[in-house]
Short mmCIF file of C-alpha atoms in Angstrom, two decimals:
data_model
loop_
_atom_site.label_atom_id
_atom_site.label_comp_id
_atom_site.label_asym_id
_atom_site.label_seq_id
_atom_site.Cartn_x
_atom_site.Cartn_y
_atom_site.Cartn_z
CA UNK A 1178 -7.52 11.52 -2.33
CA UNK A 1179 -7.95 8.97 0.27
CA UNK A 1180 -5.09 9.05 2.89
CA UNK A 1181 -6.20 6.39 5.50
CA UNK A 1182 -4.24 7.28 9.25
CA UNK A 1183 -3.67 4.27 11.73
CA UNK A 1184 -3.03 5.16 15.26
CA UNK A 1185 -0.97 1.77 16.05
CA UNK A 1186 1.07 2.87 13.11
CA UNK A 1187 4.97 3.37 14.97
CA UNK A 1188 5.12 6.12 12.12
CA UNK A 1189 4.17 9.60 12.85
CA UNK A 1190 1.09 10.55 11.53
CA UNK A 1191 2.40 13.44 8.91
CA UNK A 1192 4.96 11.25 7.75
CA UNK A 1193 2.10 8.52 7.40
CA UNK A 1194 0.46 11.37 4.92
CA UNK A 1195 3.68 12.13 3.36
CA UNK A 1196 4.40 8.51 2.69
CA UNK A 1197 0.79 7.94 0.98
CA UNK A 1198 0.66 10.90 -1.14
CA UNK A 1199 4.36 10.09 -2.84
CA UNK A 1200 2.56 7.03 -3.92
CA UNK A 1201 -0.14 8.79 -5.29
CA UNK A 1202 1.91 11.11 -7.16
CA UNK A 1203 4.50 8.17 -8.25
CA UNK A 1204 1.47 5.75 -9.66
CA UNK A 1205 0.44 8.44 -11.40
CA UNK A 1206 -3.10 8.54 -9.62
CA UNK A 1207 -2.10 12.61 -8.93
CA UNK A 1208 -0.77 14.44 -12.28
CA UNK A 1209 1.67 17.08 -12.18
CA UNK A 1210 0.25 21.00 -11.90
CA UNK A 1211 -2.30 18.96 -10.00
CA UNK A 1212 -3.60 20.49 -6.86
CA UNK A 1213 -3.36 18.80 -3.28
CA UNK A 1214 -6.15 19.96 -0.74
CA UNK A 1215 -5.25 22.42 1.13
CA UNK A 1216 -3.78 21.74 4.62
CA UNK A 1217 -6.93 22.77 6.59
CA UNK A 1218 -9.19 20.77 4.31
CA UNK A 1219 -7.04 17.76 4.90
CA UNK A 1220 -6.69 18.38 8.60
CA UNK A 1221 -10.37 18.55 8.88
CA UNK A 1222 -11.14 15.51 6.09
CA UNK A 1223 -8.85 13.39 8.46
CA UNK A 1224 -9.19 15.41 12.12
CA UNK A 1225 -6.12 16.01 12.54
CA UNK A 1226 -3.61 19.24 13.56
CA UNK A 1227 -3.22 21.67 10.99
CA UNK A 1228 0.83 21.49 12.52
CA UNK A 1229 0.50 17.80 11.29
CA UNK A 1230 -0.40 18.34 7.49
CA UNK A 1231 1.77 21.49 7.29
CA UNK A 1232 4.48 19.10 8.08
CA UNK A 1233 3.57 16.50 5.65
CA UNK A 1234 3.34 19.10 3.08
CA UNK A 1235 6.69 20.75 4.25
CA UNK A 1236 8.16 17.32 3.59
CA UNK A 1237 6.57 16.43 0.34
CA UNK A 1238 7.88 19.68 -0.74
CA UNK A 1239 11.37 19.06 0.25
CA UNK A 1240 11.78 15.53 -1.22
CA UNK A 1241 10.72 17.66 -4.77
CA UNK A 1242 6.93 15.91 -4.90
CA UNK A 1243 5.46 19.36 -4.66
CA UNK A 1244 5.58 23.06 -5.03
CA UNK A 1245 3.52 25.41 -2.49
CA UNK A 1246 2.38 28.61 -4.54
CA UNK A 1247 1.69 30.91 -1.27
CA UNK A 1248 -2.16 32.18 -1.30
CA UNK A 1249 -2.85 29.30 -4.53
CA UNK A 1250 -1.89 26.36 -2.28
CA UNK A 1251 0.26 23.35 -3.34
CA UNK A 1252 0.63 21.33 -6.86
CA UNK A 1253 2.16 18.12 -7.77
CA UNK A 1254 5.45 19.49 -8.92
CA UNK A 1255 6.48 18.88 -12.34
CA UNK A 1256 9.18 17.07 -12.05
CA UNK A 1257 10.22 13.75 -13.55
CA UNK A 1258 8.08 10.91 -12.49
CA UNK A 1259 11.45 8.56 -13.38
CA UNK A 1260 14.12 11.17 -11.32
CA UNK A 1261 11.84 10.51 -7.96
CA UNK A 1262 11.70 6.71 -8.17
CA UNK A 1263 15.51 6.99 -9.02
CA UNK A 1264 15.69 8.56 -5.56
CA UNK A 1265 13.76 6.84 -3.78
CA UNK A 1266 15.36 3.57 -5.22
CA UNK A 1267 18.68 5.07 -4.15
CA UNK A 1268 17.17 5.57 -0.39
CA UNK A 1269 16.35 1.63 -0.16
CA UNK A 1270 19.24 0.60 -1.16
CA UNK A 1271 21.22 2.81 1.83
CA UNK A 1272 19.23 1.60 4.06
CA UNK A 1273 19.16 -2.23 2.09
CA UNK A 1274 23.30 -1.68 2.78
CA UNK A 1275 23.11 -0.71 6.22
CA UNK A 1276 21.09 -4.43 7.08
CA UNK A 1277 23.73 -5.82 5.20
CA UNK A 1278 26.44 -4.42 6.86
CA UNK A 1279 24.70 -5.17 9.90
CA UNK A 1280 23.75 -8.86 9.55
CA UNK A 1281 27.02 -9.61 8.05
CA UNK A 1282 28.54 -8.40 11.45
CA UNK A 1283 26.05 -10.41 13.45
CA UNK A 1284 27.00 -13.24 11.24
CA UNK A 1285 23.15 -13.17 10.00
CA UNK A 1286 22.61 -15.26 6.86
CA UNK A 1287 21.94 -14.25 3.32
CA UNK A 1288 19.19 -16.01 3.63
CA UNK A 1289 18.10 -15.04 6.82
CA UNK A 1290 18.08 -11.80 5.53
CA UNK A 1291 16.01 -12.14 2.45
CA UNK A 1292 13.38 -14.11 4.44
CA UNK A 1293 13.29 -11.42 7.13
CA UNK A 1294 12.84 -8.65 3.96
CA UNK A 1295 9.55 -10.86 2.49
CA UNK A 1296 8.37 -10.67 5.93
CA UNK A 1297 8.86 -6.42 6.11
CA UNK A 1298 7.49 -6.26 2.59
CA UNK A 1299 4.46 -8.07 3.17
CA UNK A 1300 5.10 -11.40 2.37
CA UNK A 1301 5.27 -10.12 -1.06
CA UNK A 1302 7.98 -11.12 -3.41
CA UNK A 1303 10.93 -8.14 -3.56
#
């Protein structure tokens, strides 16, 4: 698994991990009943706190990406691939509503907005 960690990044680092291995897990890259490495083999791999990966993993496993089987470690959990994009499509789109709400109060163009999205994204198309 390669989990790269920026520094300049305004994210904290375990939600950095967090972030990368749901995208491992959704593209199907980690399968589920698949072990993760364990949280002192990460925090070694990428020298970091063990505090930090324990609270990666305490947030994968909340959001339902994984399942922590105490003195085996954690697993991809086996839930529906579909039922986690689902949420995390609901997710961005509260937080797509809330910039609309906003920009439409700040009298902030549709088109304004879209351009200022491509931007965020990437310059990629949405």
């Amino acid at each position: 698994m390669n989990i790269i960690i920026s520094n300049s990044s305004d994210k904290p680092i375990y939600e950095q991990i967090a972030t990368q291995i749901k995208k491992i897990i959704i593209s199907g890259e980690l399968s589920p009943g698949e072990a993760l490495p364990s949280m002192r083999f990460l925090a070694k791999e990428l020298r970091i706190s063990v505090i930090t990966t324990k609270r990666a993993y305490s947030d994968l496993e909340r959001d339902g990406f994984i399942e922590t089987v105490t003195g085996k470690g954690s697993f991809v959990a086996n839930q529906n691939l579909s039922f986690i994009r689902e949420e995390q499509l609901r997710l961005a789109e509260e937080f797509l509503q809330k910039a609309v709400d906003t920009a439409k109060s700040s009298d902030i163009s549709c088109e304004e907005l879209k351009d200022m999205l491509e931007i965020l994204y990437g310059g990629e198309e949405a």
